[in-house]
Coordinates of C-alpha atoms (C1' of nucleotides) in Angstrom, one line a residue:
Chain A
M37 CA 122.6 2.2 -117.7
R38 CA 125.5 0.3 -119.4
I39 CA 125.5 -2.0 -122.4
A40 CA 128.2 -4.5 -123.0
V41 CA 129.3 -5.1 -126.6
A42 CA 130.9 -8.1 -128.1
V43 CA 132.0 -7.8 -131.7
G44 CA 130.9 -10.8 -133.8
P45 CA 131.7 -11.9 -137.3
G46 CA 130.3 -10.2 -140.4
G47 CA 129.4 -6.9 -138.8
G48 CA 127.1 -8.4 -136.2
G49 CA 127.6 -8.8 -132.5
T50 CA 126.0 -9.2 -129.1
L51 CA 124.7 -6.7 -126.6
R52 CA 123.7 -7.1 -123.0
P53 CA 122.4 -4.4 -120.6
L54 CA 124.2 -4.1 -117.3
A55 CA 123.8 -2.3 -114.0
D56 CA 126.6 0.0 -113.0
D57 CA 128.1 -2.7 -110.8
G58 CA 128.2 -5.0 -113.8
T59 CA 125.2 -7.2 -113.0
P60 CA 123.4 -8.2 -116.1
L61 CA 119.9 -6.6 -116.4
G62 CA 118.7 -8.8 -119.2
D63 CA 119.6 -11.5 -121.6
A64 CA 122.3 -11.3 -124.2
E65 CA 120.9 -10.0 -127.5
P66 CA 122.5 -11.0 -130.8
V67 CA 122.2 -8.2 -133.4
P68 CA 122.9 -8.5 -137.1
S69 CA 124.4 -5.1 -137.4
L70 CA 126.4 -3.6 -134.6
V71 CA 126.5 -0.2 -136.3
A72 CA 122.7 0.0 -136.5
A73 CA 122.1 -1.5 -133.0
V74 CA 124.6 0.9 -131.3
A75 CA 123.2 3.9 -133.1
E76 CA 119.7 3.0 -132.1
R77 CA 120.4 2.2 -128.5
E78 CA 122.5 5.4 -128.2
R79 CA 119.5 7.5 -129.4
A80 CA 117.1 5.7 -127.1
D81 CA 119.0 5.2 -123.8
R82 CA 122.4 7.1 -124.0
P83 CA 124.1 4.2 -122.1
R84 CA 127.7 3.9 -121.1
W85 CA 129.0 1.4 -123.7
V86 CA 131.3 -1.3 -122.3
W87 CA 133.7 -2.7 -124.9
S88 CA 137.1 -4.2 -125.1
S89 CA 138.8 -1.3 -126.8
S90 CA 137.7 2.0 -128.2
A91 CA 140.7 2.0 -130.5
R92 CA 139.2 -0.9 -132.3
V93 CA 135.5 -1.0 -131.7
Y94 CA 134.7 2.7 -131.6
R95 CA 137.1 3.5 -134.4
A96 CA 135.0 1.2 -136.6
L97 CA 131.8 2.8 -135.4
V98 CA 133.1 6.3 -136.1
E99 CA 134.1 5.2 -139.6
A100 CA 130.5 4.1 -140.0
G101 CA 129.2 7.4 -138.9
V102 CA 128.1 6.5 -135.4
R103 CA 128.9 8.6 -132.3
V104 CA 128.4 7.7 -128.6
G105 CA 128.5 9.8 -125.5
R106 CA 130.2 7.6 -123.0
C107 CA 132.1 4.3 -122.7
H108 CA 134.0 2.0 -120.4
D109 CA 137.2 1.0 -122.2
L110 CA 138.1 -2.4 -120.7
E111 CA 141.7 -2.5 -121.9
L112 CA 142.6 1.0 -120.9
I113 CA 141.0 0.6 -117.5
E114 CA 142.7 -2.8 -117.0
S115 CA 146.0 -1.0 -117.5
L116 CA 145.2 1.7 -115.0
L117 CA 144.1 -0.9 -112.4
S118 CA 147.2 -3.1 -113.0
G119 CA 149.4 0.0 -112.6
H120 CA 147.7 1.0 -109.4
D121 CA 148.4 -2.5 -108.0
G122 CA 152.1 -2.1 -108.9
R123 CA 151.9 -4.6 -111.7
Y124 CA 152.7 -2.2 -114.4
G125 CA 152.6 -3.3 -118.0
E126 CA 150.9 -6.7 -117.5
P127 CA 148.8 -7.9 -120.4
R128 CA 145.6 -5.9 -120.6
S129 CA 143.4 -7.6 -123.1
V130 CA 140.0 -8.9 -122.0
A131 CA 141.3 -12.4 -122.5
A132 CA 144.3 -11.7 -120.2
A133 CA 142.1 -10.1 -117.5
W134 CA 139.6 -13.0 -117.8
A135 CA 142.5 -15.5 -117.4
R136 CA 143.8 -13.7 -114.3
L137 CA 140.3 -13.7 -112.8
R138 CA 140.2 -17.5 -113.2
G139 CA 143.7 -18.2 -112.3
E140 CA 144.6 -19.5 -115.7
P141 CA 147.6 -18.9 -117.9
V142 CA 147.6 -15.3 -119.0
P143 CA 148.0 -14.7 -122.8
D144 CA 150.3 -12.0 -124.0
D145 CA 148.7 -9.0 -125.7
R146 CA 148.6 -9.3 -129.4
P147 CA 150.7 -6.6 -131.1
P148 CA 148.5 -3.8 -132.5
P149 CA 147.6 -4.3 -136.2
A150 CA 150.4 -3.0 -138.4
E151 CA 148.2 -1.2 -140.9
A152 CA 144.9 0.6 -140.8
G153 CA 143.3 -2.0 -143.0
P154 CA 142.3 -4.6 -140.4
Q155 CA 140.8 -2.0 -138.1
A156 CA 138.8 -0.3 -140.8
S157 CA 137.3 -3.6 -141.8
L158 CA 136.6 -4.8 -138.3
F159 CA 132.9 -5.0 -138.9
D160 CA 133.3 -6.6 -142.3
D161 CA 135.4 -9.4 -140.9
E162 CA 133.8 -12.7 -141.7
D163 CA 136.4 -14.5 -139.7
A164 CA 134.7 -16.1 -136.7
D165 CA 138.1 -16.6 -135.0
D166 CA 138.2 -12.9 -134.3
A167 CA 134.8 -12.8 -132.8
E168 CA 134.6 -11.7 -129.1
D169 CA 132.8 -13.6 -126.4
L170 CA 130.4 -11.6 -124.3
G171 CA 130.9 -13.7 -121.2
P172 CA 134.5 -12.5 -120.4
I173 CA 133.6 -8.9 -121.3
V174 CA 130.7 -8.9 -118.7
A175 CA 132.8 -10.6 -116.1
V176 CA 135.9 -8.5 -116.5
H177 CA 133.8 -5.3 -116.4
A178 CA 132.1 -6.4 -113.1
E179 CA 135.5 -7.1 -111.6
Q180 CA 136.9 -3.8 -112.7
Q181 CA 133.9 -2.0 -111.3
R182 CA 134.4 -3.8 -108.0
R183 CA 138.1 -2.7 -107.9
I184 CA 137.3 0.9 -109.0
A185 CA 134.8 1.4 -106.3
A186 CA 137.4 0.8 -103.6
L187 CA 139.7 3.5 -105.0
P188 CA 138.9 7.2 -104.4
G189 CA 139.0 9.2 -107.6
F190 CA 139.4 6.1 -109.8
A191 CA 135.9 6.2 -111.2
T192 CA 136.7 9.7 -112.5
L193 CA 140.0 8.5 -113.9
A194 CA 138.3 5.5 -115.6
A195 CA 135.6 7.8 -117.1
A196 CA 138.2 10.4 -118.2
E197 CA 140.5 7.8 -119.8
S198 CA 137.5 6.2 -121.6
A199 CA 136.3 9.6 -122.8
G200 CA 139.9 10.3 -124.1
A201 CA 139.7 7.1 -126.1
L202 CA 136.4 8.3 -127.7
I203 CA 138.0 11.7 -128.5
A204 CA 141.1 10.2 -129.9
A205 CA 139.1 8.0 -132.4
E206 CA 137.0 11.0 -133.3
M207 CA 140.0 13.3 -133.8
T208 CA 141.8 10.8 -136.0
H209 CA 138.7 10.6 -138.1
A210 CA 138.1 14.3 -138.3
G211 CA 141.8 15.2 -138.8
L212 CA 143.6 18.5 -138.4
P213 CA 142.9 20.8 -141.3
W214 CA 146.2 21.0 -143.2
S215 CA 147.0 23.1 -146.2
V216 CA 149.3 21.1 -148.6
A217 CA 149.9 24.3 -150.7
A218 CA 151.0 26.4 -147.7
H219 CA 153.2 23.6 -146.4
D220 CA 154.8 23.1 -149.9
A221 CA 155.3 26.8 -150.3
L222 CA 157.1 27.0 -147.0
L223 CA 159.3 24.1 -147.8
T224 CA 160.2 25.6 -151.2
E225 CA 161.0 28.9 -149.6
M226 CA 163.2 27.5 -147.0
L227 CA 164.8 24.5 -148.8
G228 CA 164.5 25.2 -152.5
P229 CA 162.2 23.3 -154.9
R230 CA 161.3 19.7 -154.2
P231 CA 164.1 17.5 -155.4
S232 CA 163.5 14.3 -157.3
G233 CA 164.6 10.9 -155.9
G234 CA 166.4 10.9 -152.6
L235 CA 168.5 14.0 -153.4
R236 CA 169.1 16.8 -150.9
P237 CA 167.1 19.9 -151.6
R238 CA 169.2 22.7 -153.2
R239 CA 169.6 24.8 -150.1
L240 CA 170.8 21.8 -148.1
Q241 CA 173.2 20.7 -150.8
D242 CA 174.6 24.3 -151.0
L243 CA 175.2 24.3 -147.3
A244 CA 176.7 20.8 -147.3
D245 CA 179.1 21.9 -150.1
K246 CA 180.1 25.1 -148.2
I247 CA 180.7 23.1 -145.0
G248 CA 183.1 20.9 -146.9
T249 CA 184.9 23.9 -148.2
A250 CA 185.1 25.5 -144.8
F251 CA 186.7 22.3 -143.4
G252 CA 188.9 21.8 -146.4
R253 CA 187.7 18.2 -146.7
H254 CA 184.5 16.2 -147.4
V255 CA 182.2 16.0 -144.4
N256 CA 178.7 14.6 -144.3
P257 CA 176.9 17.1 -142.1
D258 CA 174.4 14.4 -141.2
S259 CA 177.1 12.5 -139.4
P260 CA 178.0 13.7 -135.9
A261 CA 181.1 11.5 -135.9
Q262 CA 182.5 13.1 -139.1
I263 CA 181.8 16.6 -137.7
V264 CA 183.6 15.8 -134.5
K265 CA 186.6 14.5 -136.5
A266 CA 186.7 17.5 -138.8
L267 CA 186.5 19.9 -135.8
A268 CA 189.3 18.0 -134.1
A269 CA 191.4 18.3 -137.2
A270 CA 190.8 22.1 -137.1
G271 CA 191.9 22.2 -133.4
Y272 CA 188.6 22.1 -131.6
Q273 CA 187.9 19.2 -129.2
V274 CA 184.2 18.5 -128.7
K275 CA 182.3 15.5 -127.3
T276 CA 179.1 16.2 -129.1
T277 CA 177.9 18.3 -132.0
R278 CA 174.8 19.6 -130.3
A279 CA 173.8 23.1 -131.3
H280 CA 174.6 24.8 -128.0
V281 CA 178.1 23.2 -128.1
L282 CA 178.8 24.3 -131.6
K283 CA 177.7 27.8 -130.8
E284 CA 180.7 28.2 -128.5
I285 CA 183.2 27.4 -131.4
D286 CA 184.7 30.1 -133.6
H287 CA 185.0 28.4 -136.9
P288 CA 183.6 29.4 -140.3
A289 CA 181.8 26.0 -140.6
V290 CA 179.8 26.5 -137.5
P291 CA 177.1 28.9 -138.7
L292 CA 176.7 26.8 -141.8
L293 CA 176.3 23.6 -139.7
L294 CA 173.8 25.2 -137.4
E295 CA 171.7 26.3 -140.4
Y296 CA 172.1 22.9 -142.0
K297 CA 170.9 21.2 -138.9
E298 CA 167.8 23.3 -138.6
L299 CA 166.8 23.0 -142.2
S300 CA 167.7 19.3 -142.4
R301 CA 165.5 18.7 -139.4
L302 CA 162.5 20.3 -141.2
H303 CA 163.2 18.4 -144.4
T304 CA 163.6 14.9 -142.8
A305 CA 161.0 15.1 -140.1
H306 CA 158.3 17.3 -141.8
G307 CA 159.3 17.6 -145.4
W308 CA 157.6 16.5 -148.6
A309 CA 157.8 12.8 -147.7
W310 CA 155.9 13.6 -144.5
L311 CA 153.3 15.5 -146.5
D312 CA 152.8 12.6 -148.9
T313 CA 152.5 10.1 -146.1
W314 CA 150.4 11.9 -143.5
V315 CA 148.2 14.5 -145.2
H316 CA 145.3 13.4 -147.4
D317 CA 142.2 15.3 -148.5
G318 CA 143.4 18.4 -146.6
R319 CA 143.6 16.6 -143.3
F320 CA 146.5 15.4 -141.1
R321 CA 145.2 12.3 -139.3
P322 CA 147.7 11.1 -136.7
E323 CA 146.8 8.0 -134.6
Y324 CA 146.7 9.0 -131.0
V325 CA 147.8 6.5 -128.3
V326 CA 145.7 7.2 -125.2
G327 CA 147.7 6.6 -122.1
G328 CA 150.7 6.0 -124.3
V329 CA 153.0 7.8 -121.8
V330 CA 153.2 6.6 -118.2
S331 CA 152.1 9.9 -116.8
G332 CA 148.8 9.7 -118.8
R333 CA 149.9 12.0 -121.5
W334 CA 149.1 10.7 -125.0
A335 CA 151.6 9.5 -127.5
T336 CA 151.1 9.2 -131.3
N337 CA 151.9 6.6 -133.8
G338 CA 153.6 8.1 -136.8
G339 CA 153.5 11.6 -138.2
G340 CA 155.1 13.1 -135.1
A341 CA 151.8 14.8 -134.3
L342 CA 153.0 16.0 -130.9
Q343 CA 156.1 17.6 -132.3
I344 CA 154.8 19.8 -135.1
P345 CA 157.4 22.5 -135.4
R346 CA 156.3 26.0 -134.8
V347 CA 157.2 27.1 -138.3
L348 CA 154.7 24.6 -139.8
R349 CA 151.8 26.0 -137.9
S350 CA 151.1 28.3 -140.8
A351 CA 150.0 25.2 -142.7
V352 CA 147.2 24.4 -140.3
V353 CA 144.4 26.4 -141.9
A354 CA 140.6 26.4 -141.1
D355 CA 138.1 25.5 -143.8
E356 CA 136.3 28.3 -145.6
G357 CA 133.7 29.8 -143.2
W358 CA 135.3 28.0 -140.3
S359 CA 137.8 29.0 -137.6
L360 CA 140.2 27.4 -135.3
V361 CA 139.9 28.0 -131.6
V362 CA 143.4 27.4 -130.2
A363 CA 143.4 27.2 -126.4
D364 CA 146.2 26.3 -124.0
A365 CA 146.3 26.1 -120.3
A366 CA 148.6 28.9 -118.9
Q367 CA 151.3 27.6 -116.6
L368 CA 149.4 24.4 -116.0
E369 CA 152.0 22.4 -114.1
P370 CA 152.9 24.9 -111.4
R371 CA 149.2 25.6 -110.9
V372 CA 148.7 21.8 -110.5
L373 CA 151.4 21.7 -107.9
A374 CA 149.9 24.6 -106.1
A375 CA 146.5 22.9 -105.9
L376 CA 148.0 19.5 -105.1
A377 CA 150.2 20.8 -102.3
G378 CA 147.5 22.9 -100.7
D379 CA 150.2 25.5 -99.9
R380 CA 148.2 28.5 -98.9
A381 CA 150.7 31.2 -99.9
F382 CA 151.5 29.4 -103.2
A383 CA 147.8 28.8 -104.0
D384 CA 147.0 32.4 -103.4
A385 CA 149.6 33.3 -106.0
A386 CA 148.1 30.7 -108.3
A387 CA 144.8 32.5 -108.0
Q388 CA 146.4 35.2 -110.3
G389 CA 146.5 35.2 -114.1
D390 CA 150.3 35.3 -114.3
L391 CA 151.5 32.8 -111.6
Y392 CA 155.2 33.6 -112.1
A393 CA 154.6 37.3 -111.8
A394 CA 152.6 36.8 -108.7
L395 CA 155.6 34.9 -107.2
A396 CA 158.2 37.4 -108.4
D397 CA 158.1 39.6 -105.3
V398 CA 159.8 36.9 -103.2
F399 CA 162.8 36.9 -105.6
T400 CA 165.4 39.6 -106.1
P401 CA 166.2 40.4 -109.7
S402 CA 169.8 40.2 -110.9
A403 CA 171.7 41.6 -113.9
D404 CA 170.7 38.7 -116.2
L405 CA 167.4 37.5 -114.7
T406 CA 164.2 39.3 -113.8
A407 CA 162.4 38.4 -110.6
R408 CA 159.8 36.7 -112.7
D409 CA 162.4 34.7 -114.6
K410 CA 163.8 33.5 -111.3
A411 CA 160.4 32.5 -110.0
K412 CA 159.9 30.4 -113.2
L413 CA 163.3 28.8 -112.9
A414 CA 162.8 27.9 -109.3
L415 CA 159.5 26.3 -110.0
L416 CA 160.7 24.3 -113.0
S417 CA 163.6 23.1 -111.0
A418 CA 161.4 22.0 -108.2
M419 CA 159.2 20.1 -110.6
Y420 CA 161.9 18.6 -112.9
G421 CA 164.4 17.9 -110.2
G422 CA 167.0 20.4 -111.4
G423 CA 169.2 22.3 -109.0
T424 CA 172.4 23.4 -110.7
G425 CA 173.9 26.8 -110.8
D426 CA 171.4 29.6 -110.0
A427 CA 168.6 27.2 -109.3
V428 CA 170.2 26.0 -106.0
Q429 CA 169.7 29.4 -104.4
L430 CA 166.3 29.9 -106.0
L431 CA 165.1 26.6 -104.6
G432 CA 166.2 27.7 -101.2
V433 CA 163.9 30.8 -101.6
L434 CA 161.1 28.5 -102.7
K435 CA 161.5 26.2 -99.7
K436 CA 161.4 29.0 -97.3
R437 CA 158.5 30.9 -98.7
F438 CA 156.4 28.0 -99.9
P439 CA 157.3 25.1 -97.6
D440 CA 154.2 23.0 -98.3
A441 CA 154.7 23.1 -102.1
F442 CA 158.4 22.4 -101.7
D443 CA 157.7 19.5 -99.3
F444 CA 155.1 18.0 -101.6
V445 CA 157.5 17.4 -104.5
E446 CA 160.3 16.5 -102.0
A447 CA 158.1 13.8 -100.5
A448 CA 157.4 12.4 -104.0
A449 CA 161.1 12.4 -104.8
Q450 CA 161.9 10.6 -101.5
A451 CA 159.2 8.0 -102.1
G452 CA 160.7 7.3 -105.5
E453 CA 164.2 7.0 -104.2
R454 CA 163.0 4.4 -101.8
G455 CA 161.4 2.4 -104.6
H456 CA 157.8 3.3 -103.6
L457 CA 155.0 4.1 -106.0
V458 CA 153.5 7.6 -106.4
R459 CA 150.1 8.5 -107.9
S460 CA 148.4 11.3 -109.7
R461 CA 145.4 13.1 -108.1
L462 CA 143.0 10.6 -109.7
G463 CA 145.1 7.6 -109.0
R464 CA 147.2 7.0 -112.1
T465 CA 150.3 5.3 -110.8
C466 CA 153.9 5.4 -111.8
P467 CA 155.7 2.2 -112.7
P468 CA 157.7 0.4 -110.0
P469 CA 161.4 0.4 -110.3
S470 CA 162.9 -2.3 -112.5
G471 CA 164.6 -5.3 -111.1
E472 CA 167.8 -3.9 -112.5
W473 CA 167.3 -0.7 -110.5
R474 CA 166.5 -2.7 -107.3
E475 CA 169.6 -4.8 -107.7
L476 CA 171.8 -1.8 -108.4
T477 CA 170.5 0.3 -105.6
S478 CA 170.4 -2.4 -102.9
T479 CA 173.9 -3.7 -103.3
G480 CA 176.2 -0.7 -103.3
D481 CA 176.6 2.9 -102.4
D482 CA 178.8 3.6 -105.3
T483 CA 178.2 6.5 -107.8
R484 CA 176.1 4.4 -110.2
S485 CA 173.8 3.4 -107.4
A486 CA 173.4 6.9 -106.1
S487 CA 172.8 8.2 -109.6
A488 CA 170.1 5.6 -110.2
V489 CA 168.4 6.5 -106.9
R490 CA 168.4 10.2 -107.7
S491 CA 167.2 9.5 -111.2
R492 CA 164.1 7.7 -109.9
G493 CA 163.6 10.6 -107.4
R494 CA 163.5 13.0 -110.3
F495 CA 161.1 10.8 -112.1
T496 CA 158.6 10.5 -109.3
R497 CA 159.0 14.1 -108.3
N498 CA 157.9 15.1 -111.8
F499 CA 155.3 12.3 -112.1
V500 CA 153.0 13.5 -109.5
V501 CA 152.7 16.9 -111.2
Q502 CA 152.8 15.8 -114.8
A503 CA 150.3 13.0 -114.3
T504 CA 147.9 15.2 -112.4
A505 CA 148.2 17.8 -115.2
A506 CA 147.3 15.0 -117.5
D507 CA 144.3 14.1 -115.2
W508 CA 143.2 17.7 -115.5
A509 CA 143.6 17.9 -119.3
L510 CA 141.7 14.7 -119.9
T511 CA 138.9 15.9 -117.6
L512 CA 138.8 19.2 -119.5
M513 CA 138.5 17.5 -122.8
A514 CA 135.8 15.1 -121.7
R515 CA 133.7 18.1 -120.5
L516 CA 134.5 20.1 -123.5
R517 CA 133.5 17.3 -125.8
Q518 CA 130.1 17.2 -124.2
R519 CA 129.6 20.9 -124.6
L520 CA 130.7 20.8 -128.2
T521 CA 128.2 18.1 -128.9
V522 CA 125.4 20.4 -127.7
L523 CA 126.8 23.2 -130.0
G524 CA 126.6 20.8 -133.0
D525 CA 129.3 21.2 -135.6
P526 CA 132.3 22.4 -133.6
H527 CA 134.7 19.5 -132.9
L528 CA 138.1 18.8 -131.4
V529 CA 140.8 18.3 -134.0
F530 CA 144.0 18.4 -131.9
F531 CA 145.3 17.8 -128.4
Q532 CA 148.8 18.2 -127.1
H533 CA 149.3 17.9 -123.4
D534 CA 147.9 21.2 -122.3
E535 CA 146.5 22.6 -125.5
V536 CA 143.4 21.9 -127.6
I537 CA 142.3 23.0 -131.1
V538 CA 138.6 23.1 -132.0
H539 CA 137.5 23.5 -135.6
T540 CA 134.3 25.4 -135.7
P541 CA 132.0 27.3 -138.0
T542 CA 133.1 30.9 -137.4
P543 CA 129.8 32.2 -136.0
L544 CA 130.1 29.7 -133.1
A545 CA 133.7 30.5 -132.2
D546 CA 132.8 32.7 -129.3
E547 CA 130.6 30.0 -127.8
V548 CA 133.4 27.5 -128.2
V549 CA 135.7 29.9 -126.2
T550 CA 133.1 30.1 -123.5
A551 CA 132.7 26.3 -123.5
I552 CA 136.5 25.9 -123.1
E553 CA 136.6 28.2 -120.1
A554 CA 133.7 26.5 -118.4
S555 CA 135.3 23.1 -119.0
A556 CA 138.6 24.2 -117.5
K557 CA 136.8 25.5 -114.4
E558 CA 134.9 22.3 -114.1
A559 CA 138.1 20.2 -114.4
G560 CA 139.7 22.2 -111.6
D561 CA 136.7 21.8 -109.4
L562 CA 136.4 18.1 -110.1
L563 CA 140.0 17.4 -109.3
F564 CA 140.7 19.7 -106.4
G565 CA 137.3 20.8 -105.0
R566 CA 137.6 24.1 -103.2
T567 CA 140.9 25.8 -104.0
P568 CA 141.9 29.4 -104.8
V569 CA 144.0 28.1 -107.7
V570 CA 142.6 29.0 -111.1
F571 CA 143.3 27.3 -114.4
P572 CA 143.0 29.9 -117.0
M573 CA 142.8 29.0 -120.7
E574 CA 144.3 31.3 -123.2
S575 CA 142.1 31.1 -126.3
A576 CA 142.6 32.6 -129.7
I577 CA 140.1 32.5 -132.6
V578 CA 142.2 32.3 -135.8
Q579 CA 142.2 31.1 -139.4
R580 CA 145.8 29.7 -139.0
Y581 CA 147.3 27.9 -136.1
S582 CA 150.4 30.2 -136.4
D583 CA 148.2 33.2 -135.7
A584 CA 147.6 32.1 -132.1
K585 CA 150.1 33.6 -129.7
Chain B
dG1484 C1' 169.3 -6.8 -146.0
dA1485 C1' 167.0 -6.4 -141.5
dC1486 C1' 167.5 -5.0 -137.2
dT1487 C1' 169.1 -2.2 -133.1
dT1488 C1' 171.5 1.7 -130.9
dC1489 C1' 173.2 6.3 -130.9
dG1490 C1' 173.2 11.2 -131.5
dG1491 C1' 170.5 14.9 -132.1
dC1492 C1' 166.4 17.8 -131.9
dG1493 C1' 161.3 18.8 -132.4
dC1494 C1' 157.2 19.4 -129.0
dC1495 C1' 155.1 19.9 -123.9
Chain C
dA1118 C1' 181.7 17.8 -108.0
dA1119 C1' 177.5 17.4 -110.2
dA1120 C1' 173.0 16.4 -110.1
dT1121 C1' 166.3 18.9 -114.9
dG1122 C1' 160.8 15.6 -116.2
dG1123 C1' 158.0 13.2 -120.4
dC1124 C1' 157.9 11.7 -125.5
dG1125 C1' 158.8 10.3 -131.3
dC1126 C1' 161.4 10.4 -135.3
dC1127 C1' 165.3 10.8 -138.4
dG1128 C1' 169.9 9.2 -140.5
dA1129 C1' 174.2 7.2 -139.4
dA1130 C1' 176.7 3.5 -137.6
dG1131 C1' 177.1 -0.9 -135.7
dT1132 C1' 175.5 -5.9 -135.4
dC1133 C1' 173.9 -10.2 -137.1

DNA sequence: GACTTCGGCGCC
DNA sequence: AAATGGCGCCGAAGTC
């Protein structure tokens, strides 16, 4: 059973039970308190909740202490359906979908609220202007269900995306356990004591001074342009100041610059200011953007949650009596390719724990690369569209020995180059080429045109793999969440593409590991059915994130 | 002063 | 001859 929800003013709202196809099963029922009504109906019926946006509605429910098992997120699913139809990025609000349904002018999506305030107070809002109408919600849901039913795999995608939205709201609420003391100690050790005002920490200022001395002139090490000029004056012509370019230069300022860059990065991106802004009450609470990346990967708003530097993982510390279960999918993307392509020889290799090692015997080692290195390089090139240097020859080996796998990504690349759409296993669809791209590639056969064509080929080549990996990861998390609910206290606190962290009472950690493995297997079965390909999770039970791997 | 773009680098 | 996918965030520099 499903229940549609419309948020009303003053914490109230309206509920209406629906059949799976969206047909109303009863009258609309006004309720004075959505929090109380949802909690009660969840206990009684465990329905799939149909609402406009989990990021708004469920977030407010979670803040009020309510949890639900399943939902249908109308905005996220509208995005998926639009994308499937090749109308990527059209407005996705219920109002917009309702307008399209009736052939009326489609309103633009409202920009997301700037601060957390309006969301936290969603249910306290007395403003009747913000109240939702149940009619459009019911109608848009029915239309979405009609469209989903015609698309193989899409019901799974819709359920997984919606589950992801529930998980994202819950993870933001729970937060990643973060030790301010450990973080501060690390910064102090690497940068010197916390400076006052906007000053550079001591270690950075020392390096900046030494860099000036080494060049014999004042240089702001934060300015690539100034570094290029200073190097030119010293007789070194460089186009950029990237680390790998600087490393080739024999000048006393270079080691200082490299150290400065590394420490400066830590200070500006994850220094004390970050700590003040993003960590409260021992928790880092990033805001996840489900479906924020075209491939179905998540993005985050603020805090750079998906780019936590490795050195800072020692600041992620479980609570007393609790542990972190850190689990990541080993070699996920090549395994996904093996399963997608149905290449028998490749899939047999992917039935092994170390896929690259299993492929190694078809490559011959050289002085600088082992056979396993070569296998890895060949596969990454096939998926990312590389093919320079050594990779050319390695790709040739791949093509000969695993023709179906090679052809699969080649077909995706060619579709992209022609301007066609490609899709993930469950139906998530890449954006169509821009009008600019079409114009550029239709008129000429000059270098710019050829370059644009190849660029889109690389994008679609990678999309089919990356997006299917995202399908898999989302499915894994949805299953894992259900299992964790049964266990009780253990809960997800972090997700990064192919890696999850569960915060759990230590006595339950082993059961969490088992739950993760079972969920990974289920995700593989659900996406690919019978396949020899395995999707192993490497799990570690640790106190600190940095102790995993 | 507010805004955008660029260069660079962190993560997968 | 050259050709590697996806992001977010920072300070500097340029623009209005």
